[in-house]
Amino acid sequence: MTRICMIGTGYVGLVSGACLADFGHAVTCVDIDAGRIAALERGEIPIYEPGLKEVVSSNVAGERLSFTTHLGNAVQDAEMVFIAVGTPSQEDGGTDLRYVLDAARDVAKHLRDYTVVVQKSTAPAGTARRVAAVIAENKPAGAEFDIVSNPEFLREGSAVGDFMRPDRVVVGAESDRARNMMKQVYRPLYLLETPIVSTTLESAEMIKYASNSFLATKISFINEMARICELVGANVDEVAKGMGLDGRIGKKFLHAGIGYGGSCLPKDVSSLIHVAREHGFDAPLVTAAHTINQELTDRALEKLARALGAVKDKTVGLLGLAFKPNTDDLREAPAIRLVRGLLARGARVRVFDPVAMENFRRTIDVPVEYGKQAYDTAVGCDALVLVTEWNEFRELDFPRLRKLMRGNVFLDCRNVYTRERVAGQGFVYESFGRGRK
Ligand code: NAD
């Protein structure tokens, strides 16, 4: 059992903290957001993440997991301190390291005995070393520490399972003592024979950026193929299937549509481009992946304008706001760009999402109407757009929708349906990369 302090109770901090407690460690999660900690203490989970509530409550009940706003005590009691705070994008695409460096300064002040500080937030190569420098400057004389970089690969929507059964654990470290402590922390995964990549600080940091940039590039690649498929009369779904069966390519991340969003891919791609440019290199491939992705909202708007004649004064309903199903995360969600684009072109917009709507209402200041489910959202709409492929949108009752809507345009931004199925119910069906239409 290791005594762990987890700084940050967002998607990564809360999931990692709860799962490490489930591995048998004693974990104290710290956040500066007092409301969030109060909610956690009441047994409420401040984010939507399937399965998380169960892991949190069983480990709180087992007295292995607790929450506090008092960083000092939590750090003093800990053998290992994980930093899992946000690393948002700056306007120029670079990474805002303010939260990581603030946390490092706070941690430093309270260090006593030897402590391993684990930088888990996604941050550019060199950050862990910077964190170490900040701690060295601010710590009491005599307090010893080692720094580790341990990037996280969990996905929102399946975060608990991803943390418990990862494809690999990456550990960048410079001392055997720290490496051994990391080994103890992840011991249950060693028993599952999870590969552990033991490397340097900078390589660990780059593994995270290279992985996310590769995934983003794969998505943008299939979206470029989708565009060509439309021009030559091919079907991108069949092309992706045929490609994906090649073991060297693999079938994952080959789904054409309105592109990637979320709190990781867009920001990490921008950050990598920014870092490369700071070193005088343009990173043309990753830059193209980013540009292709940004332009997909315009493609969706063009498709709608073509099907509707014009978007101005039309009512458009959006099914799904979250950047992907099973999350309430709206960060960089394509739906936000789409809503803004529609409003800028003079459309009226109605929206519905099974989970992310409250978050949308709170954080995105746009004049839209909110539905209660798919069917009341469709009432009076000229077009309906499927933006997030939540399960409940996968079996829509098209004859019912047709009766409720004023128009008959259905834009499927995730290629969930086929033209035969939807057009057969009297709709003008638009999707991405299927045939010439
Ligand atoms: P988040 O914004 O959901 O949560 C961050 C939390 O840290 C917030 O609750 C905030 O109040 C808290 N915080 C900020 N400064 C603090 C401080 N000094 N002391 C205590 N708490 C503080 O962020 P997230 O989505 O969990 O992401 C965290 C990091 O993990 C980011 O670098 C992100 O890129 C990376 N990451 C995220 C995911 C994901 O799916 N969300 C996956 C892998 C990696």
GROMACS .gro file of C-alpha atoms and ligand atoms in nm:
model
  481
    1MET     CA    1   0.000   0.000   0.000
    2THR     CA    2   0.132   0.339  -0.100
    3ARG     CA    3   0.006   0.670   0.042
    4ILE     CA    4  -0.089   0.883  -0.257
    5CYS     CA    5  -0.195   1.244  -0.297
    6MET     CA    6  -0.380   1.311  -0.625
    7ILE     CA    7  -0.394   1.677  -0.722
    8GLY     CA    8  -0.695   1.758  -0.943
    9THR     CA    9  -1.029   1.576  -0.941
   10GLY     CA   10  -1.122   1.616  -1.308
   11TYR     CA   11  -1.162   1.325  -1.548
   12VAL     CA   12  -0.803   1.210  -1.502
   13GLY     CA   13  -0.746   1.292  -1.135
   14LEU     CA   14  -1.073   1.151  -1.006
   15VAL     CA   15  -1.062   0.836  -1.218
   16SER     CA   16  -0.693   0.774  -1.143
   17GLY     CA   17  -0.740   0.847  -0.772
   18ALA     CA   18  -1.042   0.617  -0.741
   19CYS     CA   19  -0.878   0.337  -0.941
   20LEU     CA   20  -0.548   0.359  -0.750
   21ALA     CA   21  -0.753   0.332  -0.429
   22ASP     CA   22  -0.917   0.028  -0.585
   23PHE     CA   23  -0.567  -0.115  -0.638
   24GLY     CA   24  -0.536  -0.099  -0.258
   25HIS     CA   25  -0.354   0.232  -0.207
   26ALA     CA   26  -0.457   0.507   0.035
   27VAL     CA   27  -0.548   0.803  -0.186
   28THR     CA   28  -0.635   1.159  -0.092
   29CYS     CA   29  -0.769   1.365  -0.381
   30VAL     CA   30  -0.716   1.740  -0.361
   31ASP     CA   31  -0.885   2.013  -0.561
   32ILE     CA   32  -0.891   2.392  -0.538
   33ASP     CA   33  -1.256   2.381  -0.644
   34ALA     CA   34  -1.430   2.367  -0.303
   35GLY     CA   35  -1.770   2.301  -0.463
   36ARG     CA   36  -1.633   1.996  -0.637
   37ILE     CA   37  -1.478   1.858  -0.318
   38ALA     CA   38  -1.800   1.925  -0.122
   39ALA     CA   39  -1.997   1.737  -0.388
   40LEU     CA   40  -1.754   1.444  -0.374
   41GLU     CA   41  -1.780   1.438   0.003
   42ARG     CA   42  -2.159   1.415  -0.030
   43GLY     CA   43  -2.108   1.115  -0.259
   44GLU     CA   44  -2.191   1.306  -0.579
   45ILE     CA   45  -1.974   1.260  -0.886
   46PRO     CA   46  -1.918   1.598  -1.055
   47ILE     CA   47  -1.855   1.450  -1.401
   48TYR     CA   48  -2.047   1.199  -1.607
   49GLU     CA   49  -1.835   0.887  -1.638
   50PRO     CA   50  -1.991   0.538  -1.652
   51GLY     CA   51  -1.891   0.313  -1.360
   52LEU     CA   52  -1.704   0.586  -1.172
   53LYS     CA   53  -1.964   0.634  -0.898
   54GLU     CA   54  -1.936   0.267  -0.796
   55VAL     CA   55  -1.555   0.272  -0.776
   56VAL     CA   56  -1.558   0.600  -0.580
   57SER     CA   57  -1.823   0.491  -0.330
   58SER     CA   58  -1.678   0.147  -0.262
   59ASN     CA   59  -1.333   0.291  -0.198
   60VAL     CA   60  -1.466   0.574   0.018
   61ALA     CA   61  -1.653   0.309   0.217
   62GLY     CA   62  -1.331   0.105   0.240
   63GLU     CA   63  -1.153   0.418   0.374
   64ARG     CA   64  -0.894   0.409   0.099
   65LEU     CA   65  -1.025   0.723  -0.078
   66SER     CA   66  -1.089   1.070   0.061
   67PHE     CA   67  -1.125   1.426  -0.066
   68THR     CA   68  -0.996   1.758   0.059
   69THR     CA   69  -0.915   2.114  -0.039
   70HIS     CA   70  -0.618   2.116   0.200
   71LEU     CA   71  -0.321   2.034  -0.015
   72GLY     CA   72  -0.069   2.077   0.268
   73ASN     CA   73  -0.179   1.786   0.487
   74ALA     CA   74  -0.238   1.561   0.188
   75VAL     CA   75   0.114   1.623   0.053
   76GLN     CA   76   0.280   1.584   0.393
   77ASP     CA   77   0.116   1.245   0.442
   78ALA     CA   78   0.195   1.116   0.095
   79GLU     CA   79   0.479   0.905  -0.038
   80MET     CA   80   0.376   0.994  -0.393
   81VAL     CA   81   0.206   1.308  -0.526
   82PHE     CA   82   0.038   1.292  -0.867
   83ILE     CA   83  -0.030   1.617  -1.054
   84ALA     CA   84  -0.341   1.572  -1.272
   85VAL     CA   85  -0.460   1.928  -1.331
   86GLY     CA   86  -0.574   2.086  -1.656
   87THR     CA   87  -0.330   2.193  -1.928
   88PRO     CA   88  -0.557   2.398  -2.157
   89SER     CA   89  -0.461   2.550  -2.489
   90GLN     CA   90  -0.353   2.911  -2.513
   91GLU     CA   91  -0.477   3.118  -2.803
   92ASP     CA   92  -0.156   3.055  -2.999
   93GLY     CA   93  -0.200   2.676  -2.961
   94GLY     CA   94   0.068   2.648  -2.694
   95THR     CA   95   0.000   2.484  -2.358
   96ASP     CA   96  -0.102   2.688  -2.056
   97LEU     CA   97   0.112   2.536  -1.783
   98ARG     CA   98  -0.011   2.770  -1.513
   99TYR     CA   99  -0.209   2.505  -1.323
  100VAL     CA  100   0.072   2.250  -1.332
  101LEU     CA  101   0.335   2.499  -1.217
  102ASP     CA  102   0.107   2.644  -0.946
  103ALA     CA  103   0.043   2.293  -0.818
  104ALA     CA  104   0.419   2.223  -0.824
  105ARG     CA  105   0.487   2.536  -0.614
  106ASP     CA  106   0.217   2.436  -0.364
  107VAL     CA  107   0.348   2.080  -0.342
  108ALA     CA  108   0.705   2.201  -0.292
  109LYS     CA  109   0.620   2.406   0.016
  110HIS     CA  110   0.480   2.102   0.196
  111LEU     CA  111   0.740   1.838   0.106
  112ARG     CA  112   0.900   1.673   0.406
  113ASP     CA  113   1.037   1.324   0.360
  114TYR     CA  114   1.142   1.171   0.030
  115THR     CA  115   0.847   1.203  -0.210
  116VAL     CA  116   0.798   1.101  -0.571
  117VAL     CA  117   0.619   1.373  -0.767
  118VAL     CA  118   0.444   1.230  -1.071
  119GLN     CA  119   0.355   1.468  -1.352
  120LYS     CA  120   0.042   1.309  -1.506
  121SER     CA  121  -0.111   1.607  -1.684
  122THR     CA  122  -0.046   1.608  -2.058
  123ALA     CA  123   0.228   1.864  -2.110
  124PRO     CA  124   0.502   1.929  -2.367
  125ALA     CA  125   0.841   1.762  -2.346
  126GLY     CA  126   1.046   1.946  -2.088
  127THR     CA  127   0.756   2.013  -1.849
  128ALA     CA  128   0.842   1.743  -1.595
  129ARG     CA  129   1.195   1.887  -1.579
  130ARG     CA  130   1.044   2.235  -1.532
  131VAL     CA  131   0.821   2.103  -1.254
  132ALA     CA  132   1.129   1.953  -1.087
  133ALA     CA  133   1.306   2.289  -1.110
  134VAL     CA  134   1.008   2.473  -0.956
  135ILE     CA  135   0.992   2.220  -0.672
  136ALA     CA  136   1.367   2.240  -0.614
  137GLU     CA  137   1.342   2.621  -0.585
  138ASN     CA  138   1.045   2.621  -0.345
  139LYS     CA  139   1.092   2.317  -0.123
  140PRO     CA  140   1.224   2.331   0.233
  141ALA     CA  141   1.594   2.258   0.261
  142GLY     CA  142   1.648   1.889   0.321
  143ALA     CA  143   1.325   1.766   0.162
  144GLU     CA  144   1.409   1.511  -0.105
  145PHE     CA  145   1.207   1.425  -0.412
  146ASP     CA  146   1.222   1.263  -0.754
  147ILE     CA  147   1.020   1.358  -1.057
  148VAL     CA  148   0.836   1.111  -1.284
  149SER     CA  149   0.639   1.164  -1.603
  150ASN     CA  150   0.343   0.926  -1.625
  151PRO     CA  151   0.111   1.040  -1.905
  152GLU     CA  152  -0.247   0.914  -1.897
  153PHE     CA  153  -0.421   0.747  -2.191
  154LEU     CA  154  -0.771   0.687  -2.053
  155ARG     CA  155  -1.065   0.788  -2.272
  156GLU     CA  156  -1.368   0.972  -2.142
  157GLY     CA  157  -1.672   0.746  -2.156
  158SER     CA  158  -1.467   0.434  -2.079
  159ALA     CA  159  -1.219   0.589  -1.837
  160VAL     CA  160  -1.249   0.341  -1.550
  161GLY     CA  161  -1.199   0.035  -1.772
  162ASP     CA  162  -0.914   0.209  -1.955
  163PHE     CA  163  -0.735   0.287  -1.630
  164MET     CA  164  -0.783  -0.064  -1.493
  165ARG     CA  165  -0.680  -0.237  -1.817
  166PRO     CA  166  -0.456  -0.003  -2.015
  167ASP     CA  167  -0.268  -0.103  -2.331
  168ARG     CA  168   0.048   0.020  -2.161
  169VAL     CA  169   0.178   0.231  -1.875
  170VAL     CA  170   0.445   0.486  -1.962
  171VAL     CA  171   0.694   0.583  -1.693
  172GLY     CA  172   0.959   0.846  -1.757
  173ALA     CA  173   1.201   0.868  -1.466
  174GLU     CA  174   1.562   0.928  -1.378
  175SER     CA  175   1.603   0.731  -1.057
  176ASP     CA  176   1.560   0.362  -0.977
  177ARG     CA  177   1.399   0.450  -0.646
  178ALA     CA  178   1.119   0.640  -0.823
  179ARG     CA  179   1.083   0.367  -1.087
  180ASN     CA  180   1.043   0.106  -0.814
  181MET     CA  181   0.777   0.309  -0.639
  182MET     CA  182   0.588   0.345  -0.968
  183LYS     CA  183   0.614  -0.030  -1.005
  184GLN     CA  184   0.453  -0.075  -0.662
  185VAL     CA  185   0.172   0.166  -0.747
  186TYR     CA  186   0.088  -0.014  -1.071
  187ARG     CA  187   0.152  -0.362  -0.929
  188PRO     CA  188  -0.194  -0.502  -1.018
  189LEU     CA  189  -0.123  -0.410  -1.380
  190TYR     CA  190   0.215  -0.585  -1.372
  191LEU     CA  191   0.025  -0.894  -1.260
  192LEU     CA  192  -0.201  -0.855  -1.567
  193GLU     CA  193   0.118  -0.838  -1.777
  194THR     CA  194   0.043  -0.486  -1.894
  195PRO     CA  195   0.349  -0.361  -2.085
  196ILE     CA  196   0.535  -0.093  -1.892
  197VAL     CA  197   0.737   0.146  -2.107
  198SER     CA  198   1.023   0.267  -1.894
  199THR     CA  199   1.191   0.567  -2.050
  200THR     CA  200   1.322   0.920  -2.004
  201LEU     CA  201   1.111   1.217  -1.895
  202GLU     CA  202   1.108   1.378  -2.240
  203SER     CA  203   1.034   1.054  -2.426
  204ALA     CA  204   0.744   0.977  -2.192
  205GLU     CA  205   0.601   1.322  -2.259
  206MET     CA  206   0.648   1.282  -2.635
  207ILE     CA  207   0.482   0.936  -2.635
  208LYS     CA  208   0.158   1.099  -2.526
  209TYR     CA  209   0.171   1.373  -2.793
  210ALA     CA  210   0.285   1.138  -3.069
  211SER     CA  211   0.004   0.893  -2.983
  212ASN     CA  212  -0.272   1.153  -2.986
  213SER     CA  213  -0.135   1.320  -3.298
  214PHE     CA  214  -0.124   0.984  -3.474
  215LEU     CA  215  -0.488   0.915  -3.383
  216ALA     CA  216  -0.590   1.263  -3.499
  217THR     CA  217  -0.401   1.211  -3.825
  218LYS     CA  218  -0.574   0.877  -3.879
  219ILE     CA  219  -0.916   1.043  -3.838
  220SER     CA  220  -0.825   1.330  -4.069
  221PHE     CA  221  -0.684   1.081  -4.320
  222ILE     CA  222  -1.014   0.892  -4.344
  223ASN     CA  223  -1.200   1.223  -4.366
  224GLU     CA  224  -0.983   1.321  -4.661
  225MET     CA  225  -1.058   0.981  -4.817
  226ALA     CA  226  -1.430   1.050  -4.752
  227ARG     CA  227  -1.406   1.365  -4.954
  228ILE     CA  228  -1.241   1.181  -5.241
  229CYS     CA  229  -1.499   0.900  -5.212
  230GLU     CA  230  -1.775   1.158  -5.265
  231LEU     CA  231  -1.597   1.282  -5.577
  232VAL     CA  232  -1.544   0.939  -5.734
  233GLY     CA  233  -1.866   0.768  -5.621
  234ALA     CA  234  -1.715   0.534  -5.358
  235ASN     CA  235  -1.840   0.457  -5.007
  236VAL     CA  236  -1.591   0.552  -4.735
  237ASP     CA  237  -1.738   0.302  -4.487
  238GLU     CA  238  -1.658   0.017  -4.721
  239VAL     CA  239  -1.320   0.166  -4.800
  240ALA     CA  240  -1.242   0.194  -4.428
  241LYS     CA  241  -1.353  -0.163  -4.370
  242GLY     CA  242  -1.135  -0.288  -4.652
  243MET     CA  243  -0.838  -0.088  -4.525
  244GLY     CA  244  -0.889  -0.173  -4.160
  245LEU     CA  245  -0.871  -0.547  -4.218
  246ASP     CA  246  -0.504  -0.497  -4.302
  247GLY     CA  247  -0.333  -0.574  -3.973
  248ARG     CA  248  -0.076  -0.300  -4.040
  249ILE     CA  249  -0.354  -0.041  -4.057
  250GLY     CA  250  -0.619  -0.163  -3.809
  251LYS     CA  251  -0.984  -0.066  -3.813
  252LYS     CA  252  -0.995   0.178  -3.523
  253PHE     CA  253  -1.010   0.555  -3.578
  254LEU     CA  254  -1.118   0.509  -3.939
  255HIS     CA  255  -1.469   0.654  -3.906
  256ALA     CA  256  -1.547   0.940  -4.139
  257GLY     CA  257  -1.771   1.221  -4.019
  258ILE     CA  258  -1.757   1.564  -3.863
  259GLY     CA  259  -1.420   1.497  -3.704
  260TYR     CA  260  -1.260   1.477  -3.363
  261GLY     CA  261  -1.314   1.704  -3.063
  262GLY     CA  262  -1.281   1.676  -2.690
  263SER     CA  263  -1.036   1.791  -2.432
  264CYS     CA  264  -0.739   1.599  -2.570
  265LEU     CA  265  -0.689   1.548  -2.943
  266PRO     CA  266  -0.742   1.909  -3.061
  267LYS     CA  267  -0.540   2.059  -2.778
  268ASP     CA  268  -0.257   1.807  -2.793
  269VAL     CA  269  -0.226   1.839  -3.171
  270SER     CA  270  -0.214   2.220  -3.142
  271SER     CA  271   0.041   2.195  -2.865
  272LEU     CA  272   0.269   1.964  -3.064
  273ILE     CA  273   0.252   2.196  -3.367
  274HIS     CA  274   0.331   2.491  -3.139
  275VAL     CA  275   0.630   2.316  -2.983
  276ALA     CA  276   0.764   2.216  -3.326
  277ARG     CA  277   0.727   2.574  -3.453
  278GLU     CA  278   0.906   2.710  -3.149
  279HIS     CA  279   1.196   2.496  -3.264
  280GLY     CA  280   1.169   2.628  -3.621
  281PHE     CA  281   0.993   2.323  -3.770
  282ASP     CA  282   0.648   2.341  -3.931
  283ALA     CA  283   0.526   1.982  -3.863
  284PRO     CA  284   0.338   1.973  -4.197
  285LEU     CA  285   0.160   1.638  -4.149
  286VAL     CA  286   0.014   1.712  -3.806
  287THR     CA  287  -0.071   2.066  -3.917
  288ALA     CA  288  -0.268   1.925  -4.211
  289ALA     CA  289  -0.452   1.684  -3.980
  290HIS     CA  290  -0.555   1.982  -3.767
  291THR     CA  291  -0.665   2.194  -4.064
  292ILE     CA  292  -0.868   1.912  -4.221
  293ASN     CA  293  -1.046   1.858  -3.891
  294GLN     CA  294  -1.127   2.228  -3.844
  295GLU     CA  295  -1.280   2.247  -4.192
  296LEU     CA  296  -1.525   1.962  -4.137
  297THR     CA  297  -1.782   2.188  -3.970
  298ASP     CA  298  -1.785   2.400  -4.286
  299ARG     CA  299  -1.841   2.082  -4.487
  300ALA     CA  300  -2.142   2.000  -4.267
  301LEU     CA  301  -2.277   2.354  -4.313
  302GLU     CA  302  -2.228   2.328  -4.692
  303LYS     CA  303  -2.416   1.999  -4.697
  304LEU     CA  304  -2.703   2.153  -4.502
  305ALA     CA  305  -2.713   2.465  -4.721
  306ARG     CA  306  -2.720   2.249  -5.034
  307ALA     CA  307  -3.001   2.027  -4.902
  308LEU     CA  308  -3.207   2.317  -4.765
  309GLY     CA  309  -3.147   2.566  -5.045
  310ALA     CA  310  -3.013   2.805  -4.779
  311VAL     CA  311  -2.975   2.787  -4.404
  312LYS     CA  312  -3.105   3.140  -4.335
  313ASP     CA  313  -3.439   3.145  -4.151
  314LYS     CA  314  -3.449   2.764  -4.138
  315THR     CA  315  -3.491   2.571  -3.813
  316VAL     CA  316  -3.222   2.314  -3.756
  317GLY     CA  317  -3.230   2.056  -3.477
  318LEU     CA  318  -2.909   1.905  -3.340
  319LEU     CA  319  -2.910   1.560  -3.183
  320GLY     CA  320  -2.604   1.541  -2.961
  321LEU     CA  321  -2.373   1.811  -2.827
  322ALA     CA  322  -2.099   1.619  -2.643
  323PHE     CA  323  -1.786   1.556  -2.846
  324LYS     CA  324  -1.859   1.184  -2.827
  325PRO     CA  325  -2.117   0.954  -2.663
  326ASN     CA  326  -2.105   0.863  -2.294
  327THR     CA  327  -1.960   1.191  -2.178
  328ASP     CA  328  -2.088   1.538  -2.089
  329ASP     CA  329  -1.761   1.693  -2.205
  330LEU     CA  330  -1.814   1.974  -2.455
  331ARG     CA  331  -1.458   2.091  -2.489
  332GLU     CA  332  -1.385   2.146  -2.862
  333ALA     CA  333  -1.705   1.961  -2.949
  334PRO     CA  334  -1.784   1.996  -3.322
  335ALA     CA  335  -2.146   2.071  -3.217
  336ILE     CA  336  -2.037   2.406  -3.074
  337ARG     CA  337  -1.877   2.518  -3.401
  338LEU     CA  338  -2.183   2.391  -3.586
  339VAL     CA  339  -2.429   2.581  -3.363
  340ARG     CA  340  -2.228   2.900  -3.398
  341GLY     CA  341  -2.200   2.852  -3.776
  342LEU     CA  342  -2.575   2.798  -3.810
  343LEU     CA  343  -2.660   3.101  -3.596
  344ALA     CA  344  -2.414   3.317  -3.791
  345ARG     CA  345  -2.593   3.216  -4.111
  346GLY     CA  346  -2.931   3.317  -3.971
  347ALA     CA  347  -3.073   2.976  -3.875
  348ARG     CA  348  -3.280   2.901  -3.566
  349VAL     CA  349  -3.127   2.619  -3.367
  350ARG     CA  350  -3.280   2.360  -3.133
  351VAL     CA  351  -3.055   2.118  -2.950
  352PHE     CA  352  -3.078   1.804  -2.743
  353ASP     CA  353  -2.818   1.586  -2.573
  354PRO     CA  354  -2.899   1.311  -2.321
  355VAL     CA  355  -2.626   1.420  -2.078
  356ALA     CA  356  -2.433   1.728  -2.194
  357MET     CA  357  -2.719   1.975  -2.222
  358GLU     CA  358  -2.689   2.122  -1.875
  359ASN     CA  359  -2.319   2.175  -1.931
  360PHE     CA  360  -2.395   2.339  -2.268
  361ARG     CA  361  -2.656   2.569  -2.115
  362ARG     CA  362  -2.411   2.674  -1.845
  363THR     CA  363  -2.100   2.727  -2.051
  364ILE     CA  364  -2.196   2.815  -2.409
  365ASP     CA  365  -2.369   3.147  -2.444
  366VAL     CA  366  -2.581   3.105  -2.758
  367PRO     CA  367  -2.952   3.167  -2.827
  368VAL     CA  368  -3.079   2.814  -2.889
  369GLU     CA  369  -3.389   2.622  -2.783
  370TYR     CA  370  -3.349   2.309  -2.573
  371GLY     CA  371  -3.536   1.988  -2.641
  372LYS     CA  372  -3.623   1.715  -2.390
  373GLN     CA  373  -3.563   1.426  -2.625
  374ALA     CA  374  -3.506   1.368  -2.996
  375TYR     CA  375  -3.870   1.387  -3.101
  376ASP     CA  376  -3.971   1.713  -2.938
  377THR     CA  377  -3.646   1.863  -3.068
  378ALA     CA  378  -3.753   1.767  -3.421
  379VAL     CA  379  -4.088   1.948  -3.403
  380GLY     CA  380  -4.103   2.214  -3.675
  381CYS     CA  381  -3.743   2.159  -3.788
  382ASP     CA  382  -3.647   2.193  -4.152
  383ALA     CA  383  -3.341   1.978  -4.092
  384LEU     CA  384  -3.223   1.742  -3.824
  385VAL     CA  385  -2.851   1.684  -3.769
  386LEU     CA  386  -2.714   1.381  -3.586
  387VAL     CA  387  -2.394   1.517  -3.430
  388THR     CA  388  -2.311   1.272  -3.149
  389GLU     CA  389  -2.380   0.902  -3.197
  390TRP     CA  390  -2.544   0.833  -2.860
  391ASN     CA  391  -2.709   0.490  -2.859
  392GLU     CA  392  -3.054   0.646  -2.832
  393PHE     CA  393  -3.002   0.815  -3.170
  394ARG     CA  394  -2.905   0.491  -3.343
  395GLU     CA  395  -3.260   0.359  -3.383
  396LEU     CA  396  -3.464   0.670  -3.456
  397ASP     CA  397  -3.826   0.634  -3.564
  398PHE     CA  398  -3.800   0.809  -3.901
  399PRO     CA  399  -4.171   0.802  -3.995
  400ARG     CA  400  -4.245   0.972  -3.660
  401LEU     CA  401  -3.971   1.231  -3.716
  402ARG     CA  402  -4.100   1.299  -4.066
  403LYS     CA  403  -4.446   1.382  -3.926
  404LEU     CA  404  -4.304   1.611  -3.657
  405MET     CA  405  -4.063   1.802  -3.880
  406ARG     CA  406  -4.154   2.082  -4.119
  407GLY     CA  407  -3.881   1.984  -4.366
  408ASN     CA  408  -3.721   1.654  -4.455
  409VAL     CA  409  -3.344   1.698  -4.439
  410PHE     CA  410  -3.143   1.459  -4.222
  411LEU     CA  411  -2.768   1.518  -4.196
  412ASP     CA  412  -2.588   1.224  -4.040
  413CYS     CA  413  -2.252   1.356  -3.921
  414ARG     CA  414  -2.144   1.015  -3.790
  415ASN     CA  415  -2.253   0.788  -4.076
  416VAL     CA  416  -2.477   0.594  -3.837
  417TYR     CA  417  -2.750   0.525  -4.096
  418THR     CA  418  -2.758   0.433  -4.462
  419ARG     CA  419  -2.909   0.638  -4.741
  420GLU     CA  420  -3.149   0.350  -4.827
  421ARG     CA  421  -3.286   0.339  -4.473
  422VAL     CA  422  -3.343   0.713  -4.427
  423ALA     CA  423  -3.421   0.826  -4.781
  424GLY     CA  424  -3.673   0.540  -4.796
  425GLN     CA  425  -3.873   0.725  -4.528
  426GLY     CA  426  -3.906   1.040  -4.736
  427PHE     CA  427  -3.592   1.220  -4.617
  428VAL     CA  428  -3.318   1.397  -4.804
  429TYR     CA  429  -3.027   1.211  -4.645
  430GLU     CA  430  -2.677   1.358  -4.626
  431SER     CA  431  -2.372   1.194  -4.469
  432PHE     CA  432  -1.994   1.196  -4.514
  433GLY     CA  433  -1.809   1.014  -4.792
  434ARG     CA  434  -2.080   0.798  -4.936
  435GLY     CA  435  -2.124   0.827  -5.311
  436ARG     CA  436  -2.159   1.127  -5.532
  437LYS     CA  437  -2.456   1.298  -5.369
  438NAD     P1  438  -1.018   1.880  -1.575
  438NAD     O1  439  -1.020   2.020  -1.619
  438NAD     O2  440  -1.139   1.794  -1.588
  438NAD     O3  441  -0.976   1.874  -1.419
  438NAD     C1  442  -0.869   1.944  -1.367
  438NAD     C2  443  -0.897   1.966  -1.218
  438NAD     O4  444  -0.778   2.018  -1.157
  438NAD     C3  445  -1.009   2.067  -1.191
  438NAD     O5  446  -1.105   2.009  -1.105
  438NAD     C4  447  -0.935   2.185  -1.122
  438NAD     O6  448  -1.013   2.253  -1.027
  438NAD     C5  449  -0.818   2.112  -1.058
  438NAD     N1  450  -0.703   2.198  -1.026
  438NAD     C6  451  -0.644   2.293  -1.102
  438NAD     N2  452  -0.539   2.347  -1.037
  438NAD     C7  453  -0.530   2.284  -0.916
  438NAD     C8  454  -0.444   2.297  -0.806
  438NAD     N3  455  -0.341   2.382  -0.804
  438NAD     N4  456  -0.465   2.217  -0.698
  438NAD     C9  457  -0.568   2.129  -0.698
  438NAD     N5  458  -0.654   2.114  -0.802
  438NAD    C10  459  -0.636   2.191  -0.910
  438NAD     O7  460  -0.895   1.812  -1.650
  438NAD     P2  461  -0.881   1.662  -1.701
  438NAD     O8  462  -0.968   1.637  -1.819
  438NAD     O9  463  -0.886   1.570  -1.585
  438NAD    O10  464  -0.731   1.665  -1.755
  438NAD    C11  465  -0.620   1.673  -1.669
  438NAD    C12  466  -0.496   1.648  -1.751
  438NAD    O11  467  -0.499   1.515  -1.803
  438NAD    C13  468  -0.482   1.738  -1.872
  438NAD    O12  469  -0.346   1.765  -1.892
  438NAD    C14  470  -0.535   1.655  -1.987
  438NAD    O13  471  -0.478   1.690  -2.110
  438NAD    C15  472  -0.489   1.517  -1.946
  438NAD     N6  473  -0.568   1.406  -1.999
  438NAD    C16  474  -0.703   1.417  -2.004
  438NAD    C17  475  -0.778   1.309  -2.052
  438NAD    C18  476  -0.928   1.319  -2.060
  438NAD    O14  477  -0.988   1.230  -2.122
  438NAD     N7  478  -0.990   1.418  -2.002
  438NAD    C19  479  -0.715   1.191  -2.093
  438NAD    C20  480  -0.576   1.183  -2.082
  438NAD    C21  481  -0.503   1.292  -2.035
   0.00000   0.00000   0.00000
